[in-house]
């Protein structure tokens, strides 16, 4: 394991300590366990709260997206492990300004159990909660079993649109509907070239030969659709776009945003090489591209690979996507 | 004899000792089919409960609720959350009672099983802790002697492990291992054996 | 070599094609060789131009920092290789709005020769040029031979302050003075854990054992100060801060900005772990920290490692640092 | 005999052929001590010059300026820039002239050497192309017969290689290799041998 860290057991707490020390204008820690990140300043009474949560090791996901026009709080677990229900409950508590809280997170068993339990805990405190799950990874289950899919980078779009709706003063039902619409509009797929190492595990999450790639692999190394020889970038991009366009057809007049996302180690140079093909494939359907996102938006530490997310837009989502937002990792407007 | 605060305090001591004893075994079992943290989850949860033993109230509902909360604090791993869920379900049913007869064990176990099933959105037969609880609920049904209940429960967790050993896991992290799980014990069922045997004394 | 690319020879051109396709609001290609990136829109007549240049493979450096409040144009070579004098001359041409152009770049032999030659070429066209070289890497030569040092991440601070000065309408002499003051105020040092691969070379730039690190290594794999066993993050950060504070003493009342920069593969989690110690060491001198930058500001593709840059501020530099700027990789204000 | 446009056009053909012939050798030499692109830089530069041969003017100054520009276009590698710098220095000195005698070779080579030295900010004796040029300038000084100039220049590039082979490089990428460079030829000096021998015919 080649990482810059101290004791593996302190990896997450030290990361959060550094994050909040470097950006006190954006983030503060909340609660006794130090695993809830909230906005630096309280939001106004009556604003709908948005809370996410999940395992560490995916920066900017999850904690990074706490900020104006985005999330209100986040409960963060050990690397690739769910936070506890109590920590999630704390995140719900700090996010509630009397108008209820949307739980907006990726579809992973542990996270779901704990967020449900957290809801039960704060129910006693009269905090109203709704839930929207991201299940955008087309490689993780068929379209028929869509609700079984894992949540990956598509959540960034949902953070953005729901965050903008909440910031604009929409109520819990409306904010939840925006988040659900965005979740439904997102399709993602990844390709992995190299693994990452969970600090406390000390060994790579998977092994892969020097000339191999795995299309559809999950962000924690979950098995993908096919493993094969590493192909030229254009071929990989085409194969990934085939899967996405199969799952959600596009046609003339459609508008989409697209994210070409590094899983960590893959540099922006390679993302831009891929973007050429992504753009060409989308435009070939007749769709037009709005606000493409190319960079590191949802990662798995030093994992090597990329993911593509296509988010189909309507007028409402397009407007919410370009509304202002501000956190240490992303600014719009 | 009946189950009251004192019996629970005594049981907690046995549970804590058993969890520490089986720490490595449970971590290893979970390491083979998951992320290797089940020993940590169980022992940490029991430790947190042990810490609050002195302050536990006579009301069995409140007592179990506090035990549940200790598990929600310990970690975000599935087992801790499921345990908390089961304990909360029992806590609700026992609110206001300070002593119960052994013949309630079957009913309470079934309550926990159902609540945990709802929480984990998993079916029975998936080779999980649910199947151990189901076996215990069935084996203890109709029994009202404390020793008989203990013996039946103890036998049931062993039988459940035997019955599911050669089936394939379909739930949780173990699912990803597919056929490899055939012939292996489910870590959560092993942990429930640890718990039930410690409770049985 | 495990990279997402097509033909290695097309790596740079395809990267630039993707970059300009994804962000047409920021960047356009200029000149016949396609190796000059200019702002999407012409700046006003009379604005001082700022041009940089160097090898590819360092995004956001160099092309990424073309934008409002930053650079006007950039000449970009093959990976880790200088662009040609003719390409640099084109960058000077597009950046000149009649008020002269500052050449602001890192101290590498090939780049210096070519920028000097480019100056000779545009001299015939009455374009006035000044030069400021970044030579901030304390590991590459002693303080006595400071002018021999390599330029690394410190250039981002100079882009920012000089860019703000030019945007504010300062003349060539003043903009050059700001850039020089910033260059003089910057000290950097790196540590490398793993190499990157130049696409056309096809093999890693250096080899290093699984349990080793090299402190002071250059961004192209140039030999550093010492190679040794990988230490805990806090120890590494302390050793690096020792070198920086030795070279430029700080005392009570001083103000600095500090950059904790990933060389590419190293994830933000590790940067924040390091930031704790960086902050503690700076504050222990009595200095106060202004606008810390933690992220990927100057990279070497998928190289693993980090660099620290301390930039000592006065009122002028502090104001210029927080002035607005906007490019696809960085926004202030 | 004197040096004019026609002589230059003929020389370009020989230079181009020599550069293509030594392509691999120069890449390999540069690969051992640098980034392995010197064969590419030289052959690409000569190709670009060959492409403009038909349009070269009689004015030797303008002709050499156009040759220089071809080298600035070819790549950003040091050697191309140094070549362009040397050619530009000679071009300035020859502005307006259409024919020169062989006795000017020494003076012109020295001009190129000095301009390149200024451009590369390197001292003589550092085991670079400058040392080859210096040797040529000295060996051809005072000679005014074309054959004698060619022979002296040709001998000088060989002598320079011999003289510096067992010294340590202190300039450019080769410097990073330190003592390893002792016993190895400098790639830029090898390239200058290719050029001078081709010019000598
Ligand atoms: N959805 C579920 N429903 C019922 N039991 C489950 C579920 N998920 C996990 N389990 C049980 O929990 C055990 C694993 O617990 P634990 O190690 O805490 O999980 P993890 O570390 O994967 O969150 C499994 O062996 C199984 O018995
Ligand atoms: N600063 C310098 N001054 C003089 N000669 C130099 C200088 N730098 C390089 N050279 C010469 O150029 C040769 C290398 O040329 P080239 O391969 O084009 O360099 P690079 O690829 O490193 O830019 C060296 O062998 C040396 O003779
Ligand atoms: Mg586990
Ligand atoms: Mg776990
Ligand atoms: Mg070379
Ligand atoms: Mg070169």
PDB file of C-alpha atoms and ligand atoms in Angstrom, chain C residues 80-82, chain D residues 30 34-38 41 75-79 173, ligand 6:
ATOM      1  CA  UNK C  80       7.312  17.001 -21.136  1.00  0.00           C
ATOM      2  CA  UNK C  81       8.895  18.694 -24.189  1.00  0.00           C
ATOM      3  CA  UNK C  82       9.149  22.362 -25.045  1.00  0.00           C
TER       4      UNK C  82
ATOM      5  CA  UNK D  30      20.275  10.908 -27.386  1.00  0.00           C
ATOM      6  CA  UNK D  34      18.514  12.418 -22.983  1.00  0.00           C
ATOM      7  CA  UNK D  35      15.059  12.001 -24.464  1.00  0.00           C
ATOM      8  CA  UNK D  36      16.022  10.205 -27.672  1.00  0.00           C
ATOM      9  CA  UNK D  37      14.685  12.737 -30.131  1.00  0.00           C
ATOM     10  CA  UNK D  38      17.807  14.176 -31.712  1.00  0.00           C
ATOM     11  CA  UNK D  41      14.880  16.870 -34.672  1.00  0.00           C
ATOM     12  CA  UNK D  75      10.162  21.126 -32.763  1.00  0.00           C
ATOM     13  CA  UNK D  76      10.976  22.645 -29.432  1.00  0.00           C
ATOM     14  CA  UNK D  77      13.969  20.432 -28.811  1.00  0.00           C
ATOM     15  CA  UNK D  78      17.182  22.239 -27.893  1.00  0.00           C
ATOM     16  CA  UNK D  79      19.141  21.260 -30.923  1.00  0.00           C
ATOM     17  CA  UNK D 173      19.721  16.790 -20.121  1.00  0.00           C
TER      18      UNK D 173
HETATM   19 MG1  LIG E   6      13.662  16.911 -26.777  1.00  0.00          MG
END
